[in-house]
Coordinates of C-alpha atoms (C1' of nucleotides) in Angstrom, one line a residue:
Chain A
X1 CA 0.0 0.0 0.0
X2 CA 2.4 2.8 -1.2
X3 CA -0.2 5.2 -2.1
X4 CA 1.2 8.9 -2.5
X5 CA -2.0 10.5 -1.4
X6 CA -2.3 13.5 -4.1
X7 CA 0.5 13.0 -6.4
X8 CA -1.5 11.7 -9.4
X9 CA -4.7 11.6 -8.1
X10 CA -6.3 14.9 -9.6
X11 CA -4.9 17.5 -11.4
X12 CA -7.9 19.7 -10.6
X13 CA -8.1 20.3 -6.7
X14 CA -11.1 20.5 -4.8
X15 CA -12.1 24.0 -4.6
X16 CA -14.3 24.4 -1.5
X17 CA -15.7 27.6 -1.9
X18 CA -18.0 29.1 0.8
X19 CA -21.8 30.6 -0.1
X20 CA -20.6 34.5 0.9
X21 CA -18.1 34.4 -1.1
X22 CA -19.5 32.9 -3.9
X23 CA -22.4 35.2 -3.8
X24 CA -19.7 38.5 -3.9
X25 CA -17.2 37.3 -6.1
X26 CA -16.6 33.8 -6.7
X27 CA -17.1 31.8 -10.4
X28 CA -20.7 30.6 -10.2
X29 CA -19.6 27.0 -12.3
X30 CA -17.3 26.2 -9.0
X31 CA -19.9 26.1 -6.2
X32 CA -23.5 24.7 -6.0
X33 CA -26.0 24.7 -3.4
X34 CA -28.4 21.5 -2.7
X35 CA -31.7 24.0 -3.0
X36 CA -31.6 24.8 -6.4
X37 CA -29.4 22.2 -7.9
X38 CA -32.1 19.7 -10.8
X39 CA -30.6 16.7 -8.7
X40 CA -32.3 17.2 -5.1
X41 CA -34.7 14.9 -5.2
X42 CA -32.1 12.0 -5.7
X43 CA -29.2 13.1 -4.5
X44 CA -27.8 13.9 -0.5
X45 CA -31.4 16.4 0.2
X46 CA -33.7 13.7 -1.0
X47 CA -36.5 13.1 1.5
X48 CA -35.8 16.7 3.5
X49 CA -37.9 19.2 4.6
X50 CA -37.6 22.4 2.3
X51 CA -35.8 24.1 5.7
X52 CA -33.4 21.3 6.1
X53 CA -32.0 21.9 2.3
X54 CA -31.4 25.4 2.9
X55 CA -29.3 24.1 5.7
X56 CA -27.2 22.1 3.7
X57 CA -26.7 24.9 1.3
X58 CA -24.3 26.0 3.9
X59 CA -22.1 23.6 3.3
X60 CA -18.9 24.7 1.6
X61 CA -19.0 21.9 -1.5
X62 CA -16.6 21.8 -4.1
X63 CA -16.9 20.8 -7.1
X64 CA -14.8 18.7 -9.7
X65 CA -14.4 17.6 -13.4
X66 CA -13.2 14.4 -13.2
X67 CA -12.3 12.9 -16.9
X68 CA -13.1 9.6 -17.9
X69 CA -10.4 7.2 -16.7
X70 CA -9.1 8.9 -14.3
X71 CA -9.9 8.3 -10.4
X72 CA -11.9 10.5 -7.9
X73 CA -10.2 8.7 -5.4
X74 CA -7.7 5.8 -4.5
X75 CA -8.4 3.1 -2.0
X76 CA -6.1 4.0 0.8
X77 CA -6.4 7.8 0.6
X78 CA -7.2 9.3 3.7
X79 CA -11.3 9.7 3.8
X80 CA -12.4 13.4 3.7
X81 CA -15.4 13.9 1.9
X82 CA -18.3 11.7 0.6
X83 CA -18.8 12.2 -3.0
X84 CA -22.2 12.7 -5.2
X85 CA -22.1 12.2 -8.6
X86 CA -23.8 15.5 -10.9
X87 CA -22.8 13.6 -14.4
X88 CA -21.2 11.1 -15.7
X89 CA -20.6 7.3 -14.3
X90 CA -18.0 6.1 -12.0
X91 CA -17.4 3.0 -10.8
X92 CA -16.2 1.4 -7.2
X93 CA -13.3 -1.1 -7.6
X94 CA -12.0 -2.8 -4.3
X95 CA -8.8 -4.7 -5.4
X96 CA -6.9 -7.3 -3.9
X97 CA -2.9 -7.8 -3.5
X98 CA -2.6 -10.0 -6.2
X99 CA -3.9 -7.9 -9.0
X100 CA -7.5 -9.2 -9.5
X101 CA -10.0 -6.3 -9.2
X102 CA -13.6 -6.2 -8.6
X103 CA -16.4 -4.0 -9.0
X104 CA -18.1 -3.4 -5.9
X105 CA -21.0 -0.6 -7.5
X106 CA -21.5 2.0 -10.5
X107 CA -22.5 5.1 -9.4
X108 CA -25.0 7.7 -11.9
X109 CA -25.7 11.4 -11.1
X110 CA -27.0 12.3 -7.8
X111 CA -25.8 8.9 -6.1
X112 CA -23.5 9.0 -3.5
X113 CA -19.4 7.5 -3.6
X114 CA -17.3 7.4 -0.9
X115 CA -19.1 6.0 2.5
X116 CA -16.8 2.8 3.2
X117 CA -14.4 5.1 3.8
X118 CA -15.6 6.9 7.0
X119 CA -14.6 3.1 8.8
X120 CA -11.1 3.0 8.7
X121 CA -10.4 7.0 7.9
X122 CA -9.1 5.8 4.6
X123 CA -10.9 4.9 1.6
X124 CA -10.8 1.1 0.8
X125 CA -12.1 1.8 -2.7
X126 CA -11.3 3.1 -5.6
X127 CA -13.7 5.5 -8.2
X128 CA -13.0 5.8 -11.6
X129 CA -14.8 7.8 -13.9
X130 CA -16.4 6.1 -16.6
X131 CA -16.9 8.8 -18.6
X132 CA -15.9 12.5 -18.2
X133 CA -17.9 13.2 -15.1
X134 CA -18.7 16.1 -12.6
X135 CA -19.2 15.4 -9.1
X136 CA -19.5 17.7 -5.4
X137 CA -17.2 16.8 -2.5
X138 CA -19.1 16.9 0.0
X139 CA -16.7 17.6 3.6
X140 CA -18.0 14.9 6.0
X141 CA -16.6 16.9 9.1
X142 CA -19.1 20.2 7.9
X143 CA -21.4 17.6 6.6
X144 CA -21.5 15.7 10.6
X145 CA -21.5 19.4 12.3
X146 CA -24.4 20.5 10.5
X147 CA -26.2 17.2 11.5
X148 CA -25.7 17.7 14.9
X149 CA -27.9 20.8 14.4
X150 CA -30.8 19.2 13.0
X151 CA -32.4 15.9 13.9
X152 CA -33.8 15.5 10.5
X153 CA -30.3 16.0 8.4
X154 CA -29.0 13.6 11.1
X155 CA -31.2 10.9 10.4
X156 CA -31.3 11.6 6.7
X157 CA -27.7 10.5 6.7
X158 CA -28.1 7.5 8.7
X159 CA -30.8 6.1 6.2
X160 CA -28.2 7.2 3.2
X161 CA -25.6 4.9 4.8
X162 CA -28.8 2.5 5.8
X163 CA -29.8 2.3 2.1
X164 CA -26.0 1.6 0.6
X165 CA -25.8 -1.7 2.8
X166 CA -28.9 -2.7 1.8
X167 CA -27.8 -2.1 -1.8
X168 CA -25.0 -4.2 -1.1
X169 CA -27.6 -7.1 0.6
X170 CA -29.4 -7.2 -2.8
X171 CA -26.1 -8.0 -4.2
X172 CA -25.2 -10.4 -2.0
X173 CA -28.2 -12.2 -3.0
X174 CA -27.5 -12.0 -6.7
X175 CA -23.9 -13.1 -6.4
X176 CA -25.2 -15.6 -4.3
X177 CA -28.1 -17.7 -5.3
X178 CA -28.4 -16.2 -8.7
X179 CA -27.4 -18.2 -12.8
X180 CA -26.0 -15.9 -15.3
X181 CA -29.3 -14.7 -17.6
X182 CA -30.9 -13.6 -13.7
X183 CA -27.8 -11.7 -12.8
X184 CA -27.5 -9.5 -15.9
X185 CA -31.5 -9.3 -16.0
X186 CA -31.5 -7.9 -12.9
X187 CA -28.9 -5.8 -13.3
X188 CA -30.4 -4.2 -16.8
X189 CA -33.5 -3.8 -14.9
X190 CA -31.8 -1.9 -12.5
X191 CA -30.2 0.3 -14.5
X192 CA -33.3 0.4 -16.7
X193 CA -35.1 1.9 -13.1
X194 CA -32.1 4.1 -12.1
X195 CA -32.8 5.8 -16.1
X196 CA -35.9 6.1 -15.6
X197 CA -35.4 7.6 -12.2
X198 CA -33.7 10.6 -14.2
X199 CA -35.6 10.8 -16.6
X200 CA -34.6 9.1 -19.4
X201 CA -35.9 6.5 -21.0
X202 CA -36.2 3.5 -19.2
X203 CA -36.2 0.6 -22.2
X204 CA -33.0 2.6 -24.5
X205 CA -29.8 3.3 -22.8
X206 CA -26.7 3.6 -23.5
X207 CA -23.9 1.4 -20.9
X208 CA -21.0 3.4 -19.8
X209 CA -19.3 -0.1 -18.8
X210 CA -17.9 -2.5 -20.8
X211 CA -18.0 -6.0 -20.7
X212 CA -15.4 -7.1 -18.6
X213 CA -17.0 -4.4 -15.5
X214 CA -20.0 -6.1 -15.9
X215 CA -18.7 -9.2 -15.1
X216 CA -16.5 -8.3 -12.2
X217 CA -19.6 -6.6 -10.9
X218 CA -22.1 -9.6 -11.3
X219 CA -19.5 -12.1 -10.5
X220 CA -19.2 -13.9 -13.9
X221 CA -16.8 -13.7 -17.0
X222 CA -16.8 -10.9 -19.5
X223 CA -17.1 -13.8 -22.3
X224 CA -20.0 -14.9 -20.2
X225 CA -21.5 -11.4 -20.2
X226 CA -21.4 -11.2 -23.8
X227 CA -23.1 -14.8 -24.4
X228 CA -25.8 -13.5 -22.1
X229 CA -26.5 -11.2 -23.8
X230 CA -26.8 -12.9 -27.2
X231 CA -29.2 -15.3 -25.7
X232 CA -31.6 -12.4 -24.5
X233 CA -31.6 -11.0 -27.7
X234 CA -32.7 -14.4 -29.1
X235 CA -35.5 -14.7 -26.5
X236 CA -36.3 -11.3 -28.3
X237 CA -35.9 -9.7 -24.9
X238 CA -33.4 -7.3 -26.2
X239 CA -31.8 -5.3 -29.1
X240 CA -28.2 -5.4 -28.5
X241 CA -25.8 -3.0 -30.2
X242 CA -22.2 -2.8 -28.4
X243 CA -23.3 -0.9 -25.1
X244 CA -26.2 0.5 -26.6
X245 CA -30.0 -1.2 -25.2
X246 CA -33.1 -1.2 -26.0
X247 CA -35.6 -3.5 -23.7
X248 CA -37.9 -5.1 -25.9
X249 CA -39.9 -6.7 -23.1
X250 CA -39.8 -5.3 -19.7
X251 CA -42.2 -7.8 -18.4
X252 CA -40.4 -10.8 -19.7
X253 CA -37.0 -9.7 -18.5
X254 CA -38.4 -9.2 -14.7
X255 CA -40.0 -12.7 -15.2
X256 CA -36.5 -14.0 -16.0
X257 CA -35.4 -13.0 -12.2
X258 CA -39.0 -13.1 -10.3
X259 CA -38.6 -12.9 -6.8
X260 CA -35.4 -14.0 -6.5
X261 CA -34.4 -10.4 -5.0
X262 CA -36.2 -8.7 -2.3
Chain B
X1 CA -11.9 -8.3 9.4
X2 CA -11.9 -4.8 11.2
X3 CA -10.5 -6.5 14.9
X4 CA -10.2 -4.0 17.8
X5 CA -7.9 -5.5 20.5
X6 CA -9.3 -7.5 23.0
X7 CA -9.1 -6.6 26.7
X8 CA -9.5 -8.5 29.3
X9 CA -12.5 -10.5 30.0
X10 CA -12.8 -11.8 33.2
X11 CA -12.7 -8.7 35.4
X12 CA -15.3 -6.7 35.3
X13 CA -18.9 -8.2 36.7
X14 CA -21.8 -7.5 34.6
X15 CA -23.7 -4.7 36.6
X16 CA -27.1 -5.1 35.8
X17 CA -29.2 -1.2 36.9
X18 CA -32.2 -1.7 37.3
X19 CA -34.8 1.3 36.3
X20 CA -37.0 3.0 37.6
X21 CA -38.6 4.5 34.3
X22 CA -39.7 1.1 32.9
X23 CA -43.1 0.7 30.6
X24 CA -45.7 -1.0 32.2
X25 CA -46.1 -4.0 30.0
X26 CA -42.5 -4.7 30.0
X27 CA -41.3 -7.9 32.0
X28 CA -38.9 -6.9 34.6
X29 CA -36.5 -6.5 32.2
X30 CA -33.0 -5.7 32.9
X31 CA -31.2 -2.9 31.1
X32 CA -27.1 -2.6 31.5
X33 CA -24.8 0.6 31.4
X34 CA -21.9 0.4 28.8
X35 CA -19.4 1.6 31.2
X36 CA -19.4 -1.5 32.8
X37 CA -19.9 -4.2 30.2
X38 CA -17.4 -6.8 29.8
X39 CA -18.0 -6.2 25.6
X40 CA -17.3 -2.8 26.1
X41 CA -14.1 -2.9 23.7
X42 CA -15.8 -5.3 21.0
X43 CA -19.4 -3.6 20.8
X44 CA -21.1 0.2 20.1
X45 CA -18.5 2.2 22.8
X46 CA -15.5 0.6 20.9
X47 CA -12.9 3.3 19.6
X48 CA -14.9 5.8 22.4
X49 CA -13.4 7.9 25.1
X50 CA -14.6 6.8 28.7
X51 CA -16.8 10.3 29.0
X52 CA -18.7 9.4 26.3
X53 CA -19.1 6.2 26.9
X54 CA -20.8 6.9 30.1
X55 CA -23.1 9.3 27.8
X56 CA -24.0 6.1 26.4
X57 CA -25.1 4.4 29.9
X58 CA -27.8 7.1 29.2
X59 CA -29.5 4.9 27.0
X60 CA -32.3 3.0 27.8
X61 CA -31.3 -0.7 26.9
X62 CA -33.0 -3.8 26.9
X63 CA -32.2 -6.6 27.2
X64 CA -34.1 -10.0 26.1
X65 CA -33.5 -13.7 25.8
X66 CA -33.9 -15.0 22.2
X67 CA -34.1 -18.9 22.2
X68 CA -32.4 -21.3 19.9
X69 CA -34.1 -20.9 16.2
X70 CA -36.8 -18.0 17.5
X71 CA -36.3 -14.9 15.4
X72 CA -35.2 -11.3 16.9
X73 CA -37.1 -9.6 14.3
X74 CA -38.7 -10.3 11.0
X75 CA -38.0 -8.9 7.8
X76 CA -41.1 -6.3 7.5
X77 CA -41.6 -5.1 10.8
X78 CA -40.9 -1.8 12.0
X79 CA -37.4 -0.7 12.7
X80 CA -37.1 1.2 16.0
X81 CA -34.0 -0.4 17.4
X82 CA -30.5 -2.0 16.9
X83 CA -29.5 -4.9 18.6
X84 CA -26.4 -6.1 20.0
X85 CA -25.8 -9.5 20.7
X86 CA -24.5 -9.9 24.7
X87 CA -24.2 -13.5 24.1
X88 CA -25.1 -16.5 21.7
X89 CA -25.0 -16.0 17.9
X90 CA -27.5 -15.1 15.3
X91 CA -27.7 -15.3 11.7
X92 CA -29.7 -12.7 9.1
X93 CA -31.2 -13.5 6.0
X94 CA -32.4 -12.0 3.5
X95 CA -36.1 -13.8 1.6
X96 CA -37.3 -13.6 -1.9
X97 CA -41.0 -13.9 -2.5
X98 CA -40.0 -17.6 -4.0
X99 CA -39.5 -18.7 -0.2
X100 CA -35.5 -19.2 -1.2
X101 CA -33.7 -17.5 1.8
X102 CA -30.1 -16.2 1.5
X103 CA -27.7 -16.0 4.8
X104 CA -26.2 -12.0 5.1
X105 CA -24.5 -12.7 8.4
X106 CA -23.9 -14.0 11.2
X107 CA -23.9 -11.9 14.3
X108 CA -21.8 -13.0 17.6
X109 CA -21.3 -11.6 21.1
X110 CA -20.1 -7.8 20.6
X111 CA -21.7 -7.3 17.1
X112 CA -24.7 -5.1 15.6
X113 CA -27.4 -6.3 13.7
X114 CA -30.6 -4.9 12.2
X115 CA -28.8 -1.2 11.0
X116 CA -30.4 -1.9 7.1
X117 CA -33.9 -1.3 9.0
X118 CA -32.8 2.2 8.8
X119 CA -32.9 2.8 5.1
X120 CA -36.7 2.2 4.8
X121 CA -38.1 2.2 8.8
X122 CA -38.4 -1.5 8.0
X123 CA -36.5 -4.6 8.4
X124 CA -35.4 -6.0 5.4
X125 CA -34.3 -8.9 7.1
X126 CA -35.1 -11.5 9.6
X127 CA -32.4 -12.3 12.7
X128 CA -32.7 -15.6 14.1
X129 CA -30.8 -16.8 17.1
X130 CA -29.0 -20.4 16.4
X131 CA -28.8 -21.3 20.2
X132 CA -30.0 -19.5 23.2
X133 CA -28.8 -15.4 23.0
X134 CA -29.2 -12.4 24.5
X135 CA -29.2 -9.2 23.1
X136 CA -29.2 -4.9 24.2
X137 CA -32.2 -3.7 21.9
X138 CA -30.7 -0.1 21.5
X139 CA -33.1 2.2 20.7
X140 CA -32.4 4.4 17.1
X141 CA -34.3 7.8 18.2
X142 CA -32.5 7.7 21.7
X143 CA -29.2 6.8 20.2
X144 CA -29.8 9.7 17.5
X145 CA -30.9 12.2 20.7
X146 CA -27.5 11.4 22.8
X147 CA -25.5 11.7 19.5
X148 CA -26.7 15.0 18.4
X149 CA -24.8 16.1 21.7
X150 CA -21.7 14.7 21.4
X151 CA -19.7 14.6 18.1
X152 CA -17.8 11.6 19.2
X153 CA -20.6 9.6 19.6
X154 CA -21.7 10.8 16.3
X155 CA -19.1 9.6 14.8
X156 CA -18.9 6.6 16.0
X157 CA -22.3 5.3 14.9
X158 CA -21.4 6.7 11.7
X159 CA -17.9 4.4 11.7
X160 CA -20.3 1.4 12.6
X161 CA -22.5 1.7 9.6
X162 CA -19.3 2.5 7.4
X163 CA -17.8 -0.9 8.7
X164 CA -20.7 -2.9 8.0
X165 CA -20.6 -1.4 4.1
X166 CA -16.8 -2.9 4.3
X167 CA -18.0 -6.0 5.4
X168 CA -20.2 -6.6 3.0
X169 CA -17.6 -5.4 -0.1
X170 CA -15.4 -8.1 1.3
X171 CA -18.6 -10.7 1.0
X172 CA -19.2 -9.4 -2.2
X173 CA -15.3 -10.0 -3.5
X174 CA -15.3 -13.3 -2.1
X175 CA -18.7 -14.8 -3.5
X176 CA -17.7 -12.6 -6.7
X177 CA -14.6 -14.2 -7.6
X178 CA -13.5 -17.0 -5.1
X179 CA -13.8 -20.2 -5.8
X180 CA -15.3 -23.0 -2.8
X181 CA -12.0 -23.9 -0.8
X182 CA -11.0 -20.0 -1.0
X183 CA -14.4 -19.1 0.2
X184 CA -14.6 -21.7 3.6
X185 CA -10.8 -20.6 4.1
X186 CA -11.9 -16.9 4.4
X187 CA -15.1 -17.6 6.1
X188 CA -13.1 -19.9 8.7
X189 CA -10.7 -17.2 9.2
X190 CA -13.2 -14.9 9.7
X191 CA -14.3 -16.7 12.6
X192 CA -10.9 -17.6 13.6
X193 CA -10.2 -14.2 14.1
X194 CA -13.6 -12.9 15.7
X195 CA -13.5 -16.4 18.3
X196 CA -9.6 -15.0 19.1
X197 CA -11.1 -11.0 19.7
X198 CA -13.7 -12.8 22.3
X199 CA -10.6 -14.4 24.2
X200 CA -11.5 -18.1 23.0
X201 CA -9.4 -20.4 21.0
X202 CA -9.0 -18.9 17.3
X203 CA -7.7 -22.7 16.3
X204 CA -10.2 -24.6 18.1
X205 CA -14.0 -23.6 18.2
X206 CA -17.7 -24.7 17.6
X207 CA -19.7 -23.2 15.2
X208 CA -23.2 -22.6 15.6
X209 CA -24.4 -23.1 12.2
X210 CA -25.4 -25.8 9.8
X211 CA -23.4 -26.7 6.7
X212 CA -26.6 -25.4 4.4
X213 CA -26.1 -21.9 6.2
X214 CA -22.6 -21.9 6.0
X215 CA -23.1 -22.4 2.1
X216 CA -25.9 -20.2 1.6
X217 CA -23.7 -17.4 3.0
X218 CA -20.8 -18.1 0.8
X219 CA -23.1 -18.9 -2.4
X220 CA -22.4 -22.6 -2.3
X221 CA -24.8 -25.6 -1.8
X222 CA -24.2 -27.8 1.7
X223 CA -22.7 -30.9 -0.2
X224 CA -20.0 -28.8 -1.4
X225 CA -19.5 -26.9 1.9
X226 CA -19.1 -30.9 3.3
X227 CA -16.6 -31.9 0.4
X228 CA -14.4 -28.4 0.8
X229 CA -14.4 -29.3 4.7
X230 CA -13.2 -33.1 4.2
X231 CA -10.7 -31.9 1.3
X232 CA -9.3 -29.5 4.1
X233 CA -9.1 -32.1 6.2
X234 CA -7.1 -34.5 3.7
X235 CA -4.4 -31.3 3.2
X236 CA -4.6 -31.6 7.0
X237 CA -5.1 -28.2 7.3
X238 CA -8.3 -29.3 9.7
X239 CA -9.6 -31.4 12.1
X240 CA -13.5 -31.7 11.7
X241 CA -16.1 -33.4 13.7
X242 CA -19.4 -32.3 13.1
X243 CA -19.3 -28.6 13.7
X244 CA -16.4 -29.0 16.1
X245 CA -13.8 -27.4 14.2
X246 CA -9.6 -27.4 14.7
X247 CA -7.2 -25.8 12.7
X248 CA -4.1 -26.9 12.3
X249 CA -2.3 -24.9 10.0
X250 CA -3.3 -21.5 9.9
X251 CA -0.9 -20.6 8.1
X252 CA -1.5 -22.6 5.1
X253 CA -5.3 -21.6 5.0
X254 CA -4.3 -17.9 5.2
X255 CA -2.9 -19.0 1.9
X256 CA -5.2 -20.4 0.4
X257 CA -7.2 -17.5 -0.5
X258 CA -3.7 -14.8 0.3
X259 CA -4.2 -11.8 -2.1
X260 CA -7.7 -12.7 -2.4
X261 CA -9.4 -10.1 0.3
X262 CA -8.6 -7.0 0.4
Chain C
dC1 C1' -3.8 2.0 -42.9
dG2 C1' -2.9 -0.4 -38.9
dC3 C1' -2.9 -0.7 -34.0
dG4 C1' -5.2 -1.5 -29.6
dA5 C1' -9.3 -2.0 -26.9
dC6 C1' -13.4 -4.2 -26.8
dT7 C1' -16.8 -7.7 -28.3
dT8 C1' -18.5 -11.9 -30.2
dT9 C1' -18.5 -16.8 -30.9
dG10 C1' -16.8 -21.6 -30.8
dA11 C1' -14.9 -25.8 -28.5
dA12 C1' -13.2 -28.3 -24.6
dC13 C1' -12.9 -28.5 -19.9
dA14 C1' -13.4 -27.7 -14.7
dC15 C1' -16.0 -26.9 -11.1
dC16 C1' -19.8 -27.1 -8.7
dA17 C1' -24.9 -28.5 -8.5
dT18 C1' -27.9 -32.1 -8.5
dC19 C1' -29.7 -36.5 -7.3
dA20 C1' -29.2 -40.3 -4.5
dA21 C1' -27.8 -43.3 -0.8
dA22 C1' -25.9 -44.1 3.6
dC23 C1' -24.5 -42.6 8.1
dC24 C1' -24.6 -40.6 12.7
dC25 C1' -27.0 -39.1 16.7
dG26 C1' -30.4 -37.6 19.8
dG27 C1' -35.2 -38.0 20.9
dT28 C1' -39.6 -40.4 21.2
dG29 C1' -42.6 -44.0 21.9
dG30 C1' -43.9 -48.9 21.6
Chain D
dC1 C1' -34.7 -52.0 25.8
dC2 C1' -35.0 -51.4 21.0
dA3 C1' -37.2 -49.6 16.8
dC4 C1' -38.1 -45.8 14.6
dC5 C1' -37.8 -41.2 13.1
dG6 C1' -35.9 -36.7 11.6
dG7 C1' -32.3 -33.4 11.1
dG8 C1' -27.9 -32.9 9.9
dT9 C1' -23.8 -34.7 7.6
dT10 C1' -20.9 -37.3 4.4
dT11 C1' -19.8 -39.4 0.1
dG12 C1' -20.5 -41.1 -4.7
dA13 C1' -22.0 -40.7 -9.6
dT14 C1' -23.5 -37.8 -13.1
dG15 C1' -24.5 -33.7 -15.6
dG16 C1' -24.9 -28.7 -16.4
dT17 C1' -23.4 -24.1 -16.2
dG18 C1' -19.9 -21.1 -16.7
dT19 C1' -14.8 -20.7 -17.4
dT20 C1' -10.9 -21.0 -20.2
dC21 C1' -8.5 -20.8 -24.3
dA22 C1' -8.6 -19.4 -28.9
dA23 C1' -9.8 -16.9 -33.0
dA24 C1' -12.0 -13.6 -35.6
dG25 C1' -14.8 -9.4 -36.0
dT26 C1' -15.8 -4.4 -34.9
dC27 C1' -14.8 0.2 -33.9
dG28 C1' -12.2 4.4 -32.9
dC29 C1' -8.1 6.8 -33.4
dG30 C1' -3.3 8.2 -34.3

DNA sequence: CGCGACTTTGAACACCATCAAACCCGGTGG
DNA sequence: CCACCGGGTTTGATGGTGTTCAAAGTCGCG
């Protein structure tokens, strides 16, 4: 673990810029506040009371171009902030000594990055951007002092952290009692949902990932990905071009993984 | 994985308080102060300074006797507490509407269980107690009161959701890419190293669970939990009898899945 | 154009699941 | 006392699913 904790990480550094200044003199692209930003309702305010939003507009967030490729953060950095994505994909990778990577989550605009880390004070994950991306760092230390304040932001957080282990029960389940054609249906579905959830369509995507993250994600070969899909789009299920879906049959697709999650 | 050093165990009597603000309908039951628990260093106060550990003896516990096979809670009912197990050893799972049920955890003296209730003001899963236990049922709202008081304590409950996200990345790596005599190394480790923090044997030990439980929380049926377990014990890395376990060469199962975690 | 990264598809194989039988052990009741 | 039962465990035989290895195709880009 010989991570140099800045050297390469960003070339951009975190510009945390607080809501006085920005008002007198600061670039308005560098600053953001949770009340008027398109994302509220899925991102960190989702679920508050109008009041409890404005109070989080106090927090001094920076924010950050992050281009695809390139990491947000390395595991073993020391934890500061908690991460929410504004665009772009990123995806979690916890690696092992030997080399082998895995993909522990992908993470769209207004979801959250960067919790494990608040364990061990460092982060044991790594986020890469998928795609050029643009994300808020969100300080945890303002973030926790601001809580203490209000009884609503406090447990707002605790049901953010609440809902990512649950995330990672449903996963659980799928890597564990789960065959190939009900791990990428349910993931596809979940994406398909997440889309939808911002708007777009929720049958035509585009993936960010390739093959080989979708694999390490749902436990299974990228060859075995690729078959996968080739059988749903003989079941007619799908129309596959590269990363680019369309869900011919919604219905039939949640059929293929019926209650086998949740 | 996440070990805090074990301190003594034998000194310090159990000091049961009892209160004088107790509901009506409640059995006498007995509630316990922090300060003085012998799992003080395993449990919620570990990592916190003695002050605020005494601001914990605030809270209202209770405690209650779960019998072999009864369930602490059910997924579906209403979250209003977190439990912590003062003595016996529980498993969670996790249903699907098919009736298949997958294994999440399994909880032992010291540890936390029900803090995915949170997410949703449900419980998502079921707790059930594989011999005779005894938990604290720690009450959120209470605990959320006290913390919004004392940054510490804030941030400790935060640190205890974080490390349950860990855990479950490193279940995820392991039923994502491990095959079956990596994944009983790692879960026989694991237990190895929790039996050791509780001042027992970490070579010698009992486990509580059956061979289908085992598999179903490392994604593998019981037959081939059985065959990995005998194939350990032709490397003579094991002595197995039942569910009476012995290792004999730690070393050599820490290699057998080296580089795989973490 | 040609290179590299990604994807698709095929063929053979390995690992684990499945089905089946036997065993062990404690508990119950004839 | 023994027979019987049920839950849990072990072990064997067989087959299926996904992995591995390999090759060829696609696409973007210098």
């Amino acid at each position: 673990m010989s991570q140099p904790a800045f050297a390469e990480t960003s070339s951009v550094p975190i510009q945390f810029v607080s809501r006085s200044r920005q008002r007198a003199e600061a670039p308005p692209a560098l600053t953001t506040v949770c009340s008027s930003c398109h994302l509220k309702d899925l991102c960190l305010p989702c679920g508050m009371s109008a009041p409890t939003v404005e109070r989080l507009d106090g927090l001094h967030f920076g924010r950050r171009r992050v281009k695809a490729g390139q990491p947000l953060y390395r595991a073993g950095e020391s934890f500061q902030a908690i991460y929410a994505v504004r665009s772009g994909t990123f995806k979690s990778t916890l690696g092992a000594t030997d080399g082998r990577e895995q993909v522990t989550g992908f993470a769209m605009a207004g979801e959250l990055m960067g919790l494990d880390g608040l364990a061990q004070g460092r982060h044991p994950s790594t986020a890469v951007a998928l795609e050029d991306a643009e994300i808020c760092a969100i300080p945890y230390d303002h973030l926790m002092e601001l809580s203490a304040d209000s009884g609503e932001l406090q447990r707002a957080v605790g049901r953010l952290m609440s809902r990512e282990i649950v995330r990672e029960h449903s996963l659980m389940m799928l890597l564990g009692s789960m065959n190939a054609e009900e791990r990428l249906a349910a993931f596809l579905l979940n994406v398909s949902q997440r889309m939808k959830a911002r708007g777009w369509s929720a049958t035509e995507f585009h993936l960010r990932m390739s093959r080989a993250e979708i694999g390490s994600y749902l436990g299974m070969k990228l060859e075995t990905v690729s078959r996968t899909f080739s059988a749903f789009v003989q079941q007619r299920l799908l129309e596959v071009d590269k990363r680019h879906i369309r869900i011919l049959d919604l219905e039939a697709l949640t059929r293929t993984f019926e209650g086998r999650l949740q």
